[in-house]
XYZ file of C-alpha atoms in Angstrom:
495
model
C -1.447 17.802 -0.901
C -4.653 19.083 0.654
C -4.354 16.597 3.507
C -1.073 18.168 4.697
C -0.761 20.527 7.614
C 1.513 23.520 7.059
C 4.432 21.899 8.881
C 3.938 18.589 7.034
C 3.971 20.420 3.710
C 7.237 22.117 4.602
C 8.828 18.782 5.562
C 7.535 17.215 2.336
C 9.123 19.967 0.202
C 12.440 19.806 2.084
C 12.640 16.060 1.627
C 11.697 16.343 -2.013
C 14.632 18.700 -2.591
C 16.986 16.015 -1.259
C 16.197 13.805 -4.247
C 18.091 16.259 -6.460
C 20.888 16.440 -3.881
C 21.438 12.666 -3.957
C 21.297 12.530 -7.750
C 23.963 15.249 -7.967
C 26.045 13.611 -5.247
C 26.409 10.268 -7.011
C 25.411 8.618 -10.256
C 24.779 5.467 -8.215
C 21.891 7.035 -6.302
C 18.469 5.375 -6.679
C 19.653 2.210 -8.494
C 17.050 -0.027 -10.118
C 18.210 -3.017 -8.032
C 20.443 -3.762 -5.047
C 21.822 -7.289 -4.938
C 24.106 -9.397 -2.765
C 22.755 -8.321 0.594
C 22.590 -10.290 3.847
C 19.451 -10.612 5.970
C 19.608 -8.772 9.273
C 18.105 -11.777 11.083
C 20.997 -13.996 9.929
C 23.605 -11.405 10.932
C 22.135 -11.120 14.416
C 21.851 -14.902 14.792
C 25.466 -15.585 13.779
C 27.128 -12.752 15.696
C 24.955 -12.038 18.745
C 27.476 -13.676 21.110
C 30.595 -11.706 20.159
C 32.372 -9.812 22.924
C 31.486 -6.251 23.946
C 33.583 -3.820 21.913
C 34.682 -6.550 19.457
C 35.288 -5.768 15.785
C 34.866 -8.918 13.674
C 36.598 -7.729 10.519
C 33.637 -9.150 8.580
C 31.986 -6.813 6.084
C 28.350 -7.222 5.074
C 26.021 -5.549 2.612
C 22.566 -4.824 4.023
C 19.502 -2.908 2.918
C 16.440 -1.601 4.707
C 14.417 1.314 5.991
C 15.714 3.866 8.500
C 13.395 4.002 11.512
C 15.136 6.600 13.641
C 18.551 8.106 14.287
C 20.524 9.426 17.267
C 23.684 11.559 17.273
C 26.356 11.809 19.984
C 29.243 13.992 18.876
C 31.371 12.091 16.368
C 29.105 9.057 16.522
C 25.641 8.617 15.048
C 23.361 5.596 15.386
C 20.510 4.586 13.075
C 17.997 1.760 13.393
C 17.709 -0.146 10.107
C 14.756 -2.455 9.410
C 14.574 -5.098 6.680
C 12.064 -7.885 6.052
C 13.707 -10.136 8.661
C 14.530 -7.847 11.569
C 16.204 -4.731 12.902
C 19.808 -3.765 13.582
C 21.856 -0.699 14.469
C 24.090 1.214 12.095
C 27.068 3.028 13.614
C 28.406 6.065 11.745
C 31.828 7.282 12.916
C 32.422 10.751 11.452
C 36.199 10.330 11.833
C 36.123 7.018 9.957
C 34.301 7.850 6.701
C 34.860 10.492 4.027
C 33.007 13.791 3.927
C 31.137 12.620 0.836
C 29.977 9.469 2.608
C 29.105 11.504 5.674
C 26.942 13.819 3.587
C 24.708 10.838 2.813
C 23.848 10.395 6.448
C 23.462 14.112 7.020
C 20.664 14.044 4.449
C 18.999 10.744 5.267
C 15.622 10.926 7.020
C 13.505 8.439 8.922
C 11.668 6.298 6.416
C 14.401 6.397 3.762
C 15.394 3.065 2.244
C 19.151 2.660 1.937
C 21.845 0.116 1.156
C 24.869 -0.074 3.476
C 28.308 -1.694 3.413
C 29.882 -2.066 6.823
C 31.715 -4.149 9.424
C 29.917 -6.317 11.981
C 30.872 -5.242 15.496
C 29.514 -4.840 18.991
C 29.638 -1.539 20.858
C 31.182 -1.215 24.313
C 27.646 -1.171 25.692
C 26.906 -4.512 24.031
C 24.793 -3.410 21.033
C 25.400 -5.499 17.912
C 26.004 -2.984 15.118
C 27.229 -2.503 11.579
C 29.985 0.103 11.373
C 29.287 1.979 8.137
C 31.877 2.219 5.376
C 29.615 3.374 2.553
C 25.942 3.698 1.710
C 23.514 4.282 -1.152
C 20.082 5.906 -1.213
C 17.578 3.458 -2.704
C 14.281 5.272 -2.140
C 13.382 8.591 -0.535
C 10.568 8.842 2.018
C 8.818 12.187 1.472
C 6.673 11.827 4.580
C 7.749 11.274 8.160
C 7.003 7.988 9.877
C 4.523 8.239 12.773
C 6.038 8.650 16.215
C 5.125 6.370 19.109
C 2.991 4.283 16.782
C 2.535 1.620 19.450
C 0.727 4.162 21.599
C -1.949 4.970 19.024
C -5.382 3.925 20.212
C -7.191 4.714 16.971
C -7.338 1.370 15.147
C -9.017 3.038 12.177
C -5.800 4.954 11.501
C -3.758 1.764 11.665
C -6.046 -0.011 9.211
C -6.296 2.954 6.801
C -2.519 3.252 6.583
C -1.773 -0.435 6.951
C 1.602 -0.075 5.235
C 2.749 2.159 8.098
C 1.368 -0.318 10.607
C 3.506 -3.040 9.042
C 6.621 -0.851 9.061
C 6.533 0.072 12.723
C 4.420 -2.659 14.325
C 6.216 -6.035 14.158
C 3.173 -7.905 15.528
C 0.962 -6.772 12.638
C 3.520 -7.882 10.074
C 4.098 -11.172 11.892
C 0.366 -11.934 11.809
C 0.249 -11.648 8.012
C 3.385 -13.789 7.714
C 1.798 -16.450 9.926
C -1.353 -16.297 7.805
C 0.738 -17.041 4.720
C 2.339 -20.045 6.432
C -1.070 -21.408 7.491
C -2.475 -21.125 3.967
C 0.580 -22.841 2.479
C 0.327 -25.639 5.044
C -3.355 -26.110 4.194
C -2.523 -26.494 0.526
C 0.283 -28.968 1.178
C -1.897 -31.025 3.516
C -4.775 -31.226 1.039
C -2.414 -32.181 -1.772
C -0.825 -34.864 0.444
C -4.329 -36.279 0.926
C -4.748 -36.627 -2.832
C -6.867 -33.506 -3.444
C -6.300 -31.282 -6.450
C -6.701 -27.516 -6.188
C -9.176 -26.008 -8.656
C -10.586 -22.588 -9.472
C -14.294 -21.975 -9.919
C -16.106 -18.788 -11.013
C -16.170 -15.851 -8.605
C -18.710 -14.089 -10.835
C -21.754 -16.331 -10.971
C -25.134 -16.041 -12.743
C -26.777 -17.409 -9.589
C -25.458 -16.969 -6.048
C -25.641 -20.500 -4.713
C -24.159 -22.882 -2.188
C -25.093 -21.032 0.992
C -27.883 -19.140 2.683
C -26.594 -15.561 2.449
C -27.181 -12.196 0.770
C -24.941 -11.691 -2.291
C -23.258 -8.682 -3.859
C -24.816 -7.864 -7.219
C -23.175 -6.569 -10.392
C -23.785 -6.528 -14.140
C -21.882 -8.162 -16.986
C -22.033 -5.591 -19.790
C -20.859 -7.839 -22.634
C -23.414 -10.534 -21.824
C -26.016 -8.021 -20.605
C -26.470 -10.268 -17.593
C -26.956 -9.565 -13.890
C -24.337 -11.500 -11.925
C -23.252 -12.046 -8.341
C -20.023 -12.358 -6.421
C -19.996 -15.910 -5.134
C -21.295 -16.613 -1.647
C -19.696 -20.067 -1.898
C -17.891 -22.149 -4.545
C -19.873 -25.232 -3.456
C -22.136 -25.934 -6.402
C -19.342 -25.643 -8.963
C -17.059 -27.880 -6.915
C -19.772 -30.532 -6.729
C -20.215 -30.274 -10.504
C -16.550 -31.313 -10.700
C -17.309 -34.371 -8.567
C -20.141 -35.223 -10.973
C -17.567 -34.830 -13.763
C -15.321 -37.522 -12.319
C -12.912 -35.604 -10.078
C -12.987 -37.468 -6.754
C -11.052 -35.056 -4.508
C -11.110 -31.298 -5.133
C -10.534 -28.187 -3.039
C -10.478 -24.447 -3.565
C -8.869 -21.859 -1.326
C -9.984 -18.322 -2.074
C -12.198 -15.331 -1.479
C -15.924 -15.525 -0.820
C -18.326 -12.586 -0.554
C -21.506 -12.012 1.447
C -23.250 -8.639 1.560
C -23.953 -8.788 5.264
C -22.905 -7.276 8.588
C -19.426 -6.491 9.862
C -18.210 -7.331 13.358
C -15.211 -8.893 15.132
C -15.594 -12.249 13.355
C -17.483 -11.302 10.175
C -16.314 -9.546 7.030
C -18.199 -9.209 3.710
C -15.040 -10.471 1.975
C -13.419 -13.475 3.614
C -11.176 -16.423 2.810
C -12.494 -19.961 2.825
C -11.168 -23.383 1.952
C -13.848 -25.664 0.487
C -13.268 -29.328 -0.312
C -15.314 -32.218 -1.661
C -14.386 -35.893 -1.570
C -16.339 -38.655 -3.274
C -17.358 -41.847 -1.455
C -17.000 -40.463 2.099
C -19.480 -39.068 4.619
C -19.492 -36.278 7.209
C -17.641 -38.455 9.744
C -14.695 -38.802 7.387
C -14.736 -35.050 6.767
C -14.557 -34.400 10.530
C -11.539 -36.726 10.714
C -9.868 -34.749 7.921
C -10.545 -31.373 9.572
C -9.028 -32.585 12.814
C -5.989 -33.979 10.995
C -5.591 -30.734 9.024
C -5.631 -28.507 12.098
C -3.295 -30.725 14.133
C -0.894 -30.847 11.172
C -0.767 -27.032 11.112
C -0.262 -26.872 14.885
C 2.640 -29.294 14.667
C 4.295 -27.651 11.645
C 4.130 -24.215 13.291
C 5.288 -25.575 16.642
C 2.151 -24.360 18.423
C 1.082 -25.971 21.691
C -2.332 -27.628 21.783
C -3.384 -25.487 24.735
C -4.340 -22.218 23.093
C -4.932 -18.936 24.874
C -7.253 -16.693 22.928
C -8.282 -13.337 24.414
C -9.716 -14.235 27.852
C -10.158 -17.986 27.331
C -8.039 -21.090 26.994
C -8.923 -24.164 24.948
C -7.375 -27.607 24.640
C -6.985 -28.682 21.005
C -5.520 -32.063 21.927
C -7.116 -35.007 20.161
C -9.738 -36.353 19.990
C -12.129 -33.431 19.595
C -15.605 -33.765 21.015
C -18.494 -34.670 18.684
C -21.962 -33.989 20.055
C -25.512 -33.680 18.713
C -27.168 -30.255 18.732
C -30.232 -31.941 20.238
C -28.114 -33.303 23.092
C -26.585 -29.893 23.821
C -29.977 -28.170 23.912
C -31.523 -30.930 26.022
C -28.690 -30.693 28.539
C -28.839 -26.892 28.659
C -32.561 -26.738 29.469
C -32.796 -30.100 31.257
C -35.530 -31.195 28.865
C -35.211 -34.221 26.609
C -35.679 -33.012 23.025
C -35.512 -35.430 20.109
C -35.980 -35.094 16.369
C -39.554 -36.391 16.715
C -40.565 -34.522 19.896
C -43.905 -32.705 20.042
C -43.087 -29.031 19.544
C -46.092 -27.741 21.510
C -45.161 -29.863 24.490
C -41.513 -28.759 24.356
C -42.482 -25.064 24.073
C -44.678 -25.382 27.145
C -41.838 -26.970 29.108
C -39.476 -24.206 27.975
C -41.667 -21.410 29.394
C -40.000 -21.582 32.811
C -36.535 -21.304 31.206
C -37.063 -18.526 28.649
C -38.086 -14.893 28.943
C -39.370 -14.838 25.361
C -41.567 -16.978 23.149
C -39.681 -18.938 20.461
C -40.916 -18.240 16.926
C -39.862 -21.601 15.462
C -42.665 -23.644 13.922
C -40.834 -27.001 13.750
C -38.869 -28.955 16.336
C -35.743 -28.687 14.195
C -35.922 -24.908 13.914
C -36.671 -24.644 17.635
C -33.545 -26.596 18.550
C -31.493 -24.528 16.108
C -32.858 -21.266 17.536
C -32.054 -22.327 21.110
C -28.581 -23.490 20.116
C -27.746 -20.210 18.384
C -29.084 -18.033 21.205
C -27.934 -19.935 24.281
C -25.149 -22.412 23.519
C -23.013 -21.516 20.511
C -21.101 -18.662 22.177
C -20.186 -20.811 25.187
C -18.359 -23.565 23.272
C -14.668 -22.998 24.043
C -12.884 -26.303 23.368
C -12.973 -27.484 19.720
C -16.287 -29.279 19.271
C -18.031 -30.781 16.265
C -21.738 -30.040 16.657
C -23.792 -32.523 14.613
C -27.439 -33.225 13.732
C -28.456 -29.955 12.084
C -32.129 -29.638 11.091
C -32.953 -30.022 7.424
C -34.683 -26.603 7.389
C -31.317 -24.799 7.642
C -29.288 -27.344 5.666
C -30.534 -27.302 2.055
C -27.568 -29.245 0.664
C -27.019 -31.826 3.423
C -28.169 -35.427 3.282
C -30.953 -36.419 5.663
C -30.145 -38.944 8.382
C -31.959 -42.197 7.495
C -32.704 -42.927 11.166
C -33.708 -39.381 12.166
C -36.208 -37.732 9.795
C -35.749 -33.956 9.695
C -32.108 -34.207 10.823
C -29.164 -34.006 8.417
C -25.673 -35.465 8.417
C -24.164 -32.048 8.921
C -21.661 -30.646 11.412
C -20.130 -27.335 12.354
C -16.844 -27.005 14.189
C -16.847 -24.470 17.022
C -14.038 -23.150 19.234
C -13.901 -20.061 21.436
C -17.578 -19.477 20.680
C -17.021 -19.093 16.954
C -17.746 -21.317 13.954
C -14.600 -22.496 12.185
C -15.907 -25.088 9.739
C -19.121 -26.394 8.210
C -19.465 -29.756 6.519
C -21.850 -32.526 5.611
C -22.704 -35.642 3.723
C -23.863 -34.025 0.512
C -27.420 -34.389 -0.736
C -27.231 -36.412 -3.964
C -30.943 -36.987 -4.658
C -31.791 -34.565 -7.488
C -35.545 -34.606 -6.795
C -35.176 -33.922 -3.092
C -32.626 -31.202 -3.868
C -35.043 -29.601 -6.315
C -37.801 -29.635 -3.692
C -35.568 -28.052 -1.038
C -34.439 -25.286 -3.377
C -38.052 -24.652 -4.338
C -38.888 -24.092 -0.656
C -35.929 -21.711 -0.385
C -37.071 -19.830 -3.489
C -40.505 -19.380 -1.950
C -38.890 -17.812 1.109
C -36.883 -15.497 -1.137
C -40.055 -14.486 -2.982
C -41.557 -13.502 0.373
C -38.661 -11.157 1.105
C -35.963 -13.354 2.688
C -32.815 -11.893 1.094
C -30.620 -14.708 2.407
C -32.769 -17.592 1.109
C -31.294 -19.743 -1.656
C -32.309 -19.412 -5.293
C -33.530 -22.215 -7.511
C -30.759 -23.538 -9.746
C -31.984 -25.678 -12.629
C -28.488 -26.139 -14.044
C -27.213 -27.626 -10.793
C -30.251 -29.921 -10.577
C -29.533 -31.100 -14.117
C -25.934 -31.886 -13.103
C -27.209 -33.934 -10.156
C -29.449 -35.890 -12.514
C -26.320 -37.339 -14.115
C -25.334 -38.761 -10.731
C -23.332 -37.310 -7.821
C -21.569 -40.108 -5.896
C -21.770 -40.172 -2.075
C -19.726 -37.109 -1.174
C -18.399 -35.381 1.926
C -18.082 -31.582 1.737
C -16.333 -28.961 3.849
C -16.158 -25.195 4.183
C -13.299 -24.027 6.450
C -12.971 -20.414 7.647
C -9.339 -19.413 7.184
C -9.600 -15.954 8.766
C -11.046 -17.160 12.071
C -8.502 -19.957 12.303
C -5.692 -17.435 11.810
C -7.284 -15.223 14.486
C -7.057 -18.052 17.006
C -3.487 -19.055 16.147
C -2.265 -15.436 16.306
C -4.437 -14.398 19.292
C -6.170 -11.562 17.444
C -9.714 -10.700 18.508
C -10.662 -8.933 15.257
C -10.848 -10.348 11.742
C -9.459 -7.016 10.515
C -6.153 -7.770 12.254
C -5.607 -10.917 10.189
C -6.538 -9.243 6.899
C -3.836 -7.241 5.143
C -6.239 -4.538 3.972
C -9.655 -4.680 5.687
C -12.595 -2.768 4.280
C -13.340 0.603 5.898
C -15.814 3.408 5.365
C -14.275 6.317 3.431
C -13.078 9.216 5.554
C -15.382 12.235 5.532
């Protein structure tokens, strides 16, 4: 109890004493279950239109947490919160026995109670439950925070997230919406013929993305291992094994920076479908998102922070080369002369690009000058092979892959491509990545002989997708921080 102030410690001890009081008052105190209750939301929905001052004669059994109480002579009022909503309890001291009254004289804010009472509406028009009897279900030894909505310290909200959920309906609603979105994703993928699978989270090699992994050690095997940075390579092994449509929805880990849209632990949905290309994957992503919009009853015009985007179909599909060319009013193609393009860019840039290939130059310009300005949902295509180690090269555009990323509100939502199926080319690309890693690039990909061996047995033409669940939830709930859409975000320890 070292984190208590003197006054908090006194309140804690007083509340603790009340546990004995309730146990002595009734053998029914603190039951192991409390069944047969009605949801507050349903009570409010069915009886909100009754007349002022009307007593319905209908008794209900409810349960929930006391938020606050008010006393006016013979009448006391308590706000009761359950998982569905909030209602008012009315305690008439002249109506209930002294024993029943003693319950309410010893209840505190935060206590969880069960109540039997009559549905009524006060003369002032407040739908209420007139208490006949009650039971203590759980004692709150600490006081709930006052004026929680006025707190400006988000760190406090995230450290004590359970309190945030109790007193901040918006925070709780966001997590409920997240659950609905994830369930809708699963149902959509299953309706498309995909099966959900589980692949290793602990992996001997961190593969499937260009990112820095978390490292750990497997004591029994005496083996260094990594938290997965992507489930990709295992999912594609399943395609090699004869599964034609697979997806996985789960946690992925990257030991990198933290900001409004990035978290080291995040949720991603990855899918792989045999015999389709990146164009078919883009169709599926669009269908998936529109399905979720429709099922949740969300309009296609979305307001997010200070911007508004139109998610009506069809979504724009545009080459990265086209976007960069338009931005700088210079025609840049996959086979352009990089020296010539750099010279033409001098009048537009206040720095000298470091890229050594035309593909990397276009990618650098896109990341620095265009990506953040894409508001409406847009599939950006034609990614350079240098940053796409697992994407298939476009047969008509050497150095360009059949890869896309979906952007909206300046943030990447999805990444997909026609998968590279040539085992020799894949081995060469991973060798180049390994050379970068050997020179100190912590995010470069490792060589993976086992995956190459799997490819040598034959991977059919395959379309792959990685979809960022957290960012999608952010947009649909209008939350600017990824921490808001995560039940328990990671924080530095206090002190």
